[in-house]
GROMACS .gro file of C-alpha atoms in nm:
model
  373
    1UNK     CA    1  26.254  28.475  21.280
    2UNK     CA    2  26.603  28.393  21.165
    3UNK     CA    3  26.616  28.242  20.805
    4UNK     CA    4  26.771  27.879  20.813
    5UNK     CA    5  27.059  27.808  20.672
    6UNK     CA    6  27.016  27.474  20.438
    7UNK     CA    7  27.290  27.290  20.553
    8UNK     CA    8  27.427  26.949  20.392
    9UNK     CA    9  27.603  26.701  20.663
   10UNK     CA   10  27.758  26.350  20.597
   11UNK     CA   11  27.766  26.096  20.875
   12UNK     CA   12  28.104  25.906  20.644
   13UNK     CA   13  28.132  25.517  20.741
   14UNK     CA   14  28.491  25.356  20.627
   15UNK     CA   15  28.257  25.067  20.526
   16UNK     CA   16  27.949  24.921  20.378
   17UNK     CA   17  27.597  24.953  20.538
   18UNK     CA   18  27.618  24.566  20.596
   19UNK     CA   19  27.924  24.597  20.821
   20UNK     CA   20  28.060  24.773  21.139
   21UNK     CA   21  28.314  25.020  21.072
   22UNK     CA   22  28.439  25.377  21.187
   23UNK     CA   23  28.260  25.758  21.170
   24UNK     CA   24  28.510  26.037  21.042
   25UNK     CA   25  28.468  26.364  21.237
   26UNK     CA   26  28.651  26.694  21.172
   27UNK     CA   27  28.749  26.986  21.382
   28UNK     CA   28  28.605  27.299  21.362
   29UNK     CA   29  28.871  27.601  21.319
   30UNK     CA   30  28.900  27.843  21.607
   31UNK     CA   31  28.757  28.142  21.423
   32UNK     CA   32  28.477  27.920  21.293
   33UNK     CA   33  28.105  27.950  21.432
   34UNK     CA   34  28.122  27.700  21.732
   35UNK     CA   35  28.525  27.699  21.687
   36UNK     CA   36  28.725  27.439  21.837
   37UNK     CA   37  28.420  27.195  21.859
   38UNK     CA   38  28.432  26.874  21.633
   39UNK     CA   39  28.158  26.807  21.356
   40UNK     CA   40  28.023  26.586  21.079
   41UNK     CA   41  28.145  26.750  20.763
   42UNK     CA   42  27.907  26.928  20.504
   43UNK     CA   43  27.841  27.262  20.411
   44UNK     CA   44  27.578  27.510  20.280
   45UNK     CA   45  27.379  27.380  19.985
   46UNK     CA   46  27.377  27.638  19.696
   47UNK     CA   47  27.088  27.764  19.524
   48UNK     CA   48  26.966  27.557  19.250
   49UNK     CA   49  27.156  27.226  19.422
   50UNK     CA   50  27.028  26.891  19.539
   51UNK     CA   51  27.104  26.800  19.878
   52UNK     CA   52  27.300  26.520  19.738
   53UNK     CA   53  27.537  26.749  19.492
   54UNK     CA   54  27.569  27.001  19.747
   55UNK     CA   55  27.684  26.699  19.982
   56UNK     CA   56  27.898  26.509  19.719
   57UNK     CA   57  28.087  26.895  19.608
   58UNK     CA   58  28.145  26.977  20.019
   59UNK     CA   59  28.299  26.669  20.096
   60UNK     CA   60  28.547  26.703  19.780
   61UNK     CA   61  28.647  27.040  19.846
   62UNK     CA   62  28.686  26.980  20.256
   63UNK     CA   63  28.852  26.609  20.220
   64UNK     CA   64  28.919  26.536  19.873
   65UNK     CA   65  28.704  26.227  19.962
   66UNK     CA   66  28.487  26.090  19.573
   67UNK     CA   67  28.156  26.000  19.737
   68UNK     CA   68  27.919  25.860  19.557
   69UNK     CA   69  27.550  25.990  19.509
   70UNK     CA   70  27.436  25.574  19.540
   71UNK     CA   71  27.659  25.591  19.855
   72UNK     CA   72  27.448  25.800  20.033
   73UNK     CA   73  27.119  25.709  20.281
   74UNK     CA   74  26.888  26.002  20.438
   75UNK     CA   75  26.972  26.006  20.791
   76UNK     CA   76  26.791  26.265  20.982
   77UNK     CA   77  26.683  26.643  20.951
   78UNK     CA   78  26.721  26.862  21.204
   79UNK     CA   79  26.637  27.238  21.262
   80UNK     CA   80  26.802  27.423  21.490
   81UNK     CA   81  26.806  27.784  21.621
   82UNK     CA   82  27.172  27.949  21.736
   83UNK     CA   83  27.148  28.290  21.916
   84UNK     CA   84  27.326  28.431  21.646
   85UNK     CA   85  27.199  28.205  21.324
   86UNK     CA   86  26.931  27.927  21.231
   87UNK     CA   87  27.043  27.609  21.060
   88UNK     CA   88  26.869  27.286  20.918
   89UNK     CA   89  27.110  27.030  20.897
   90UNK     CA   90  27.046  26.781  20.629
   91UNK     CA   91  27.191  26.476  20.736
   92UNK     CA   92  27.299  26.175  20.489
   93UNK     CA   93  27.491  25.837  20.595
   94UNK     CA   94  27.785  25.814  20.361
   95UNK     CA   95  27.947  25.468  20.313
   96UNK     CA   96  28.225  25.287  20.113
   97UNK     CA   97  28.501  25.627  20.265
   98UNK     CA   98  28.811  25.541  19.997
   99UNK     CA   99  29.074  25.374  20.219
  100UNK     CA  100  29.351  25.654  20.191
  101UNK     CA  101  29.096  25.878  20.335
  102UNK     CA  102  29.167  25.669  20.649
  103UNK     CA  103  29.504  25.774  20.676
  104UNK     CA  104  29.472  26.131  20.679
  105UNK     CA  105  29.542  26.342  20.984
  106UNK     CA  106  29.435  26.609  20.872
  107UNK     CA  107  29.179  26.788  20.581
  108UNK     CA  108  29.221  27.000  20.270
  109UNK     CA  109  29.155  27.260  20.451
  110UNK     CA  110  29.397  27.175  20.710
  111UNK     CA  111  29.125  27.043  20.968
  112UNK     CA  112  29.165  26.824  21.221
  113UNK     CA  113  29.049  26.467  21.128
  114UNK     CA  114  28.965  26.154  21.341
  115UNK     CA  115  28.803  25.831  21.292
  116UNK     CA  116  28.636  25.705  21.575
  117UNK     CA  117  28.395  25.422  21.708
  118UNK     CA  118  28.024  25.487  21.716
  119UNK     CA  119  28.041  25.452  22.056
  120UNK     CA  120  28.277  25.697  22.117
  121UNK     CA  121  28.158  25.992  21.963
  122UNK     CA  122  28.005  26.087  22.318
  123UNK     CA  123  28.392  26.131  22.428
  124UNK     CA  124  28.394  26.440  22.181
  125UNK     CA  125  28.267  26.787  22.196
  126UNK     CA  126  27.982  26.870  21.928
  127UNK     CA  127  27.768  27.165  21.842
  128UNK     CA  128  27.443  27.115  22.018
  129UNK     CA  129  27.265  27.084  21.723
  130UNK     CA  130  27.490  26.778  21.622
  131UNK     CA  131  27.429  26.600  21.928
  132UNK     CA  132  27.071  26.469  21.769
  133UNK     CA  133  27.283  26.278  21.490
  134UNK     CA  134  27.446  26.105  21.743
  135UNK     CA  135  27.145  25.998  21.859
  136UNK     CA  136  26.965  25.888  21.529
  137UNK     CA  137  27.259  25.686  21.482
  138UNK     CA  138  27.235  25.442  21.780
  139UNK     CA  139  26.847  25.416  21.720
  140UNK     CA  140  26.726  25.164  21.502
  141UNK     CA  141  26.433  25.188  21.153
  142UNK     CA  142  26.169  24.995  21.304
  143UNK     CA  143  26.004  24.975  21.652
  144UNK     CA  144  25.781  24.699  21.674
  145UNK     CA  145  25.502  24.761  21.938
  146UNK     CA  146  25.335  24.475  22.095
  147UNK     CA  147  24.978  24.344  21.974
  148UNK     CA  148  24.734  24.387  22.307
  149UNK     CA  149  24.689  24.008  22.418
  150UNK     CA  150  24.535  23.901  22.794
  151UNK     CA  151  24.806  23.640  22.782
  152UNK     CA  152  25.156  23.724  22.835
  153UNK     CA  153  25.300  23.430  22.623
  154UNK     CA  154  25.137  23.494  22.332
  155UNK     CA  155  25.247  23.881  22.347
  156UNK     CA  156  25.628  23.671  22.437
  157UNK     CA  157  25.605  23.445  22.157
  158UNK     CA  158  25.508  23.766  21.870
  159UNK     CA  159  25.771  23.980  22.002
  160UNK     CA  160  26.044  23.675  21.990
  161UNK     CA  161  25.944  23.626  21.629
  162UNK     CA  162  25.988  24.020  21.522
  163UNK     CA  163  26.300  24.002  21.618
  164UNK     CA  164  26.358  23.700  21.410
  165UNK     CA  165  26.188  23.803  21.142
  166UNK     CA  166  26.401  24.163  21.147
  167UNK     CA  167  26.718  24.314  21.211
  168UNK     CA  168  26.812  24.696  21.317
  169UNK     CA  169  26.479  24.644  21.520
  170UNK     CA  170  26.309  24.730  21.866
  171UNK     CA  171  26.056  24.601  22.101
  172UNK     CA  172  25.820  24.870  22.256
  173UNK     CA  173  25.586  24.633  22.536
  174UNK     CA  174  25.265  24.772  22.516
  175UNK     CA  175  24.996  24.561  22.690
  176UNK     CA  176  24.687  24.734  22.866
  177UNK     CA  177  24.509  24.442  22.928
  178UNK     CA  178  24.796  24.272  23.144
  179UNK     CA  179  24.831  24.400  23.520
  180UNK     CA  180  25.119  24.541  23.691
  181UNK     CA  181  25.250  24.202  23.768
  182UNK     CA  182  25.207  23.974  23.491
  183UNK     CA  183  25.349  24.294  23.273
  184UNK     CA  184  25.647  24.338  23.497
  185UNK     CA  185  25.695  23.926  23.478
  186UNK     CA  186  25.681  23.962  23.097
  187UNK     CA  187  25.881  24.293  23.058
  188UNK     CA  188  26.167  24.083  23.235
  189UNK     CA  189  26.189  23.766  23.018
  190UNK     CA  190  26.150  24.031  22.698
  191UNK     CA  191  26.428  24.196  22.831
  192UNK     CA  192  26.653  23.923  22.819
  193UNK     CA  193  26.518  23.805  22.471
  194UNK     CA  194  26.596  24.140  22.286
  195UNK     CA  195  26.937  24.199  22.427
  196UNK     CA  196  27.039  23.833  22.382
  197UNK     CA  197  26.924  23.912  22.016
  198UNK     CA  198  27.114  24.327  22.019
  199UNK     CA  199  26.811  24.500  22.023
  200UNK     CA  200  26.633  24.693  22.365
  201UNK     CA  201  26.321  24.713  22.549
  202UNK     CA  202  26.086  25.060  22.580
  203UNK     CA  203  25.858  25.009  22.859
  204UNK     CA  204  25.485  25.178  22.768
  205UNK     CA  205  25.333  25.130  23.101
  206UNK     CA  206  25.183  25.369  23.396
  207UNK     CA  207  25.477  25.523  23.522
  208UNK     CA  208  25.464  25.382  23.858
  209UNK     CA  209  25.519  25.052  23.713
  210UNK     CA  210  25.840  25.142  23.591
  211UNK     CA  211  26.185  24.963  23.668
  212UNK     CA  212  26.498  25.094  23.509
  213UNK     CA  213  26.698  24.707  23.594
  214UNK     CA  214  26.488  24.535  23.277
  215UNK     CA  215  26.429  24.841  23.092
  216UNK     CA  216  26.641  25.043  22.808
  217UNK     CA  217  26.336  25.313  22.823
  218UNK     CA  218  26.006  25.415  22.844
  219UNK     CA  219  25.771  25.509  22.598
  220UNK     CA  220  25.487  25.794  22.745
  221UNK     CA  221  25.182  25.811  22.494
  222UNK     CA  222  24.961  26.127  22.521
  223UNK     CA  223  24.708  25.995  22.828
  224UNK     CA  224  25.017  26.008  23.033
  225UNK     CA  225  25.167  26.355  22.911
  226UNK     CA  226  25.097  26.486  23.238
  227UNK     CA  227  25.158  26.238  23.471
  228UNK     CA  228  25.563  26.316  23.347
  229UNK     CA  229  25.485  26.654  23.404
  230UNK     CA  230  25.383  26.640  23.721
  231UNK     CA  231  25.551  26.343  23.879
  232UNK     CA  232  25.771  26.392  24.232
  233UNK     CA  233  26.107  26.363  24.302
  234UNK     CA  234  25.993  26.129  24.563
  235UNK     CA  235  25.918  25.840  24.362
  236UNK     CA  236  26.136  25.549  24.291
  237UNK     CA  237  26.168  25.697  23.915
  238UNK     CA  238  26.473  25.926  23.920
  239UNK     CA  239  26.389  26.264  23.802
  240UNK     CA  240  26.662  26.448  23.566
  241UNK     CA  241  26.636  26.762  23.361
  242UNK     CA  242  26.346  26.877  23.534
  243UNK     CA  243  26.058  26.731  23.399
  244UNK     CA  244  26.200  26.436  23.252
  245UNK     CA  245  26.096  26.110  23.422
  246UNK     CA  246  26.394  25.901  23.348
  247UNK     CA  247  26.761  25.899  23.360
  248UNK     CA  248  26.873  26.005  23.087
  249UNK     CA  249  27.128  25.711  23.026
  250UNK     CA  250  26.789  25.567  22.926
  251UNK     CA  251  26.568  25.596  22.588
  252UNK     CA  252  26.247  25.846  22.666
  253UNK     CA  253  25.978  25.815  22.396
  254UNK     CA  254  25.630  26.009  22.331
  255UNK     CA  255  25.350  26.029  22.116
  256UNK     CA  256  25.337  26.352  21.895
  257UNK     CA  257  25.007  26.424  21.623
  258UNK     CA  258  25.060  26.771  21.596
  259UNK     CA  259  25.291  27.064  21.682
  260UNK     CA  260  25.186  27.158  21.966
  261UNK     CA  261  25.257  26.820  22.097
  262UNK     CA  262  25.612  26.855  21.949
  263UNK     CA  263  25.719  27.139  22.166
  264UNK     CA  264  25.633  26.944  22.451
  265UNK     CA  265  25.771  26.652  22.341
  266UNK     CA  266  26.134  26.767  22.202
  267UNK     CA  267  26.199  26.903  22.567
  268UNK     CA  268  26.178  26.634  22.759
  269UNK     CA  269  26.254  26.264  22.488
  270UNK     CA  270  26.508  26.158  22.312
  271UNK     CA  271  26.274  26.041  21.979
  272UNK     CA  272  25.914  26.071  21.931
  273UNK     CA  273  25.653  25.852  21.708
  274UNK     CA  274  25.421  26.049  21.491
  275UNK     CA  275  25.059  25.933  21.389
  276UNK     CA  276  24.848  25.891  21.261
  277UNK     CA  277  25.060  25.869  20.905
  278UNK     CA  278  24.754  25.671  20.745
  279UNK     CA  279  24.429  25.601  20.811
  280UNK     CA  280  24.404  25.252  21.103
  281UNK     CA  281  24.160  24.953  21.197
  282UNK     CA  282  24.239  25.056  21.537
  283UNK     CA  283  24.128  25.445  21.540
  284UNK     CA  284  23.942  25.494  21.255
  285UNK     CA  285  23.781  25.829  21.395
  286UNK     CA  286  24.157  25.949  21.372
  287UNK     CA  287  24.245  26.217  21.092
  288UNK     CA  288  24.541  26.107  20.925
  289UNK     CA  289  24.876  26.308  20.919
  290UNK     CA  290  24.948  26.225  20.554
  291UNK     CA  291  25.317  26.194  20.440
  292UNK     CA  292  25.301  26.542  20.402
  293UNK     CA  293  25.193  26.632  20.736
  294UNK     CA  294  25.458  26.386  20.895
  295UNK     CA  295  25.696  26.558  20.699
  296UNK     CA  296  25.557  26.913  20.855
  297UNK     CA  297  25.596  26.729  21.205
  298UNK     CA  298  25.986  26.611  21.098
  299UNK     CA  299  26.120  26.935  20.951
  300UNK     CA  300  26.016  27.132  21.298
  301UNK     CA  301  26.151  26.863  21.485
  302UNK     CA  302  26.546  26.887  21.681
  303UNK     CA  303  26.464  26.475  21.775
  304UNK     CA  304  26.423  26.162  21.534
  305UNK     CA  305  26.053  26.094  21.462
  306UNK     CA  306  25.916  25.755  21.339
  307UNK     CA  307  25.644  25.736  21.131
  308UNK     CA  308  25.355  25.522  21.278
  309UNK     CA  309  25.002  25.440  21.203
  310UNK     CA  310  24.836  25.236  20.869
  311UNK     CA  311  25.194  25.131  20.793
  312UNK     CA  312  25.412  24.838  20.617
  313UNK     CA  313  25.778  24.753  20.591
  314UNK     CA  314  25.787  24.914  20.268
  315UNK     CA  315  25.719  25.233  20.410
  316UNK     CA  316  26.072  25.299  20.596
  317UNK     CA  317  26.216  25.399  20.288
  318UNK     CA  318  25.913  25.648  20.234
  319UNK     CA  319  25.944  25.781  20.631
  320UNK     CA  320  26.334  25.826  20.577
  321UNK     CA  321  26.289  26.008  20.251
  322UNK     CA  322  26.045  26.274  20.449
  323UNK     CA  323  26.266  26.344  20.741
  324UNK     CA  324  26.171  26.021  20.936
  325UNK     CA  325  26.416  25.774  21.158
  326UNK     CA  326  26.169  25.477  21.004
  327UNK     CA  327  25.861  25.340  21.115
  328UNK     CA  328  25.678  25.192  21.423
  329UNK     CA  329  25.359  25.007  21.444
  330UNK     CA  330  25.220  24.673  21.551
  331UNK     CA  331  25.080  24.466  21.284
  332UNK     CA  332  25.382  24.547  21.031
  333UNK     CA  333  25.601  24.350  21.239
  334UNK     CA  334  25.397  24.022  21.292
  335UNK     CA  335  25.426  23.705  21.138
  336UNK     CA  336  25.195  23.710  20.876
  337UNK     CA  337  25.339  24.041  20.745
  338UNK     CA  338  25.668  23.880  20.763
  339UNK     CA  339  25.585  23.616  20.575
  340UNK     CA  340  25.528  23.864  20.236
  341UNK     CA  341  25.902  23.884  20.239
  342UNK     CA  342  26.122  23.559  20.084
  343UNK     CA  343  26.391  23.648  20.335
  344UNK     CA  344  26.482  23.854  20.565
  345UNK     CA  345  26.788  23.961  20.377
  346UNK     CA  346  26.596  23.997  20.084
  347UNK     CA  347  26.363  24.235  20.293
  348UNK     CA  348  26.661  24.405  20.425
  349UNK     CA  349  26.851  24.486  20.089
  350UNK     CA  350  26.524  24.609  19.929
  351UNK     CA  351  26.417  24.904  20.192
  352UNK     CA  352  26.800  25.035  20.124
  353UNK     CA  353  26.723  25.005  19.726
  354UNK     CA  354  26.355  25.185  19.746
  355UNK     CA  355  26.539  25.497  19.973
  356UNK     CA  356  26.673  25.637  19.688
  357UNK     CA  357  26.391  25.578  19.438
  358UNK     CA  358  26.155  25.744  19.715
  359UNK     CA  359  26.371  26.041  19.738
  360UNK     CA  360  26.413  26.109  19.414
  361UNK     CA  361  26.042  26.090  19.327
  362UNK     CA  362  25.989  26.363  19.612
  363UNK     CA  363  26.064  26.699  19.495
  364UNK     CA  364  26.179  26.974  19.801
  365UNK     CA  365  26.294  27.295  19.632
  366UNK     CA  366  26.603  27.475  19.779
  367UNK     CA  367  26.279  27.745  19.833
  368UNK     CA  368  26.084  27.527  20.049
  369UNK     CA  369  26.396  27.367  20.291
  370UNK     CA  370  26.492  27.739  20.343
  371UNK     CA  371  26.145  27.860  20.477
  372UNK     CA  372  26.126  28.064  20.760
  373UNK     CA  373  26.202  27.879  21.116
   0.00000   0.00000   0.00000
């Protein structure tokens, strides 16, 4: 196999992490590898550099732009295999872009420049690897799934709270003991409720109870693997990219514990969740994954992963630093664990503090990012 190339990217904001602002993107030179497409600048990190300084020197060199090392927030890592080279993109948010920066047409290098919405970055032509950063930015740190409950209020009335409670948040509606019609009933008032509040709605559900109209996507845990698989074109679920059992203008979720269940997985969603992470109440015959073994799982994947199993709020910070989108899990997100927190704000402003901290306490060698894909 190929050896990967360690590659540092920045995702460059023209504002803070608390606001809305613009993405800059550059154009790749004609002669370049994937010419003429645009990208997310970065380069190659040298031997002997942190992912950070090798980040920090590229974007200097490329746009003269003096980012900050504090400035900068683990995104996403993503491996990905060329027919002619293997690269692992290491992917960083970086905010506070100097103003003049803004008002460049073109780089140092004479590259094309453009600012653009978030939501227009789908009007541009990437590298396929890049297209999974456009994904990890639309999708949120935490997934809260719903706590099992025979009544569909109470399941209502936890989820309304979460997203209270939490911002850059959403709602997966798990509920086996409900039936196909009081889930449906209670998928459709959730609906409302989470994008009244900006967040969306995965469906986890037998896939026949499916219906795209109050959905944003569908979550498909391991029991139900094959059923996707296998499902026909006949059904009222439209069938794209083969196997996949949703449009894909919709978010497709699955369960992943191992690698095997990655290859499947990375084919046919758009994200996966990864457990178990820790040890749980709820499957205690379960082996846990260990931070380390998540991280295993997150390096091999081309797709966001959230951490999930055993965790707390705390832990985003500790899932982004290994690779992770964030977390998901059910009990993190209800009341009582909200109520550890002063304020949500408070909450909010120390997972972006402890990023950092967790990073830096984690030592990857230049070695060990550059192993054999």
């Amino acid at each position: 196999m190929k050896k990967l190339i360690h590659v540092a990217v920045g995702v460059i904001f023209d504002c803070s992490p608390a606001e809305t602002g613009k993405i800059l993107i550059a154009k790749r030179a004609d002669t370049q590898h994937q010419g003429g497409l645009w990208e997310f600048p970065g380069g190659k990190v040298e031997e002997g550099e942190s992912v950070k300084i090798a980040l920090k020197r590229e974007l200097e060199e490329e746009l003269g732009l003096q980012s900050k090392i504090e400035d900068m927030q683990p995104l996403i890592t993503i491996p990905f295999h060329y027919s002619d080279k293997s690269v692992l993109l290491d992917v960083w948010k970086v905010y506070g872009a100097k103003l003049e920066l803004n008002q460049q047409a073109t780089g140092i290098e004479g590259q094309p420049l453009a600012w653009v919405e978030e939501s227009a970055l789908a009007d541009y032509e990437f590298p396929t690897a890049n297209k999974a950063i456009i994904g990890a930015l639309s999708l949120p740190t935490k997934i809260a799934i719903t706590e099992d409950n025979s009544d569909p209020d109470i399941i209502l009335a936890q989820a309304a709270q979460a997203l209270k409670n939490y911002s850059n948040i959403w709602i997966q509606l798990r509920a086996p003991s409900l039936n196909q019609m009081q889930y449906t009933q209670l998928a459709m008032k959730l609906y409302g409720i989470c994008h009244e509040g900006g967040s969306k709605l995965i469906w986890n559900c037998p896939l026949d109870w499916y219906q795209i109209a109050f959905a944003d996507g569908l979550h498909l845990s391991g029991l139900n693997y094959a059923e996707a698989s296998s499902i026909k074109s006949s059904t009222h679920i439209n069938i794209e990219n083969n196997k996949r059992p949703i449009p894909l203008t919709q978010w497709l979720s699955m369960a992943c514990h191992n690698l095997d269940e990655l290859e499947v997985a990375q084919e046919l969603a758009d994200y996966i969740l990864v457990s178990p992470v820790k040890e749980t109440k709820t499957h205690p015959q379960a082996n846990a994954l260990t931070w380390s073994g998540f991280k295993v799982i997150s390096e091999k994947s081309r797709i966001p992963c959230y951490a999930l199993g055993g965790l707390e709020i705390v832990d985003i910070c500790v899932s982004q630093a290994h690779g992770g989108q964030g977390i998901a899990g059910i009990s993190c997100f209800n009341e009582t664990a909200a109520s550890k927190d002063i304020t949500k704000n408070t909450k909010e402003s120390t997972e972006e503090k402890n990023i950092e901290n967790v990073e830096d306490s984690i030592e990857v060698s230049n070695e060990e990012k550059s192993y054999e894909g």
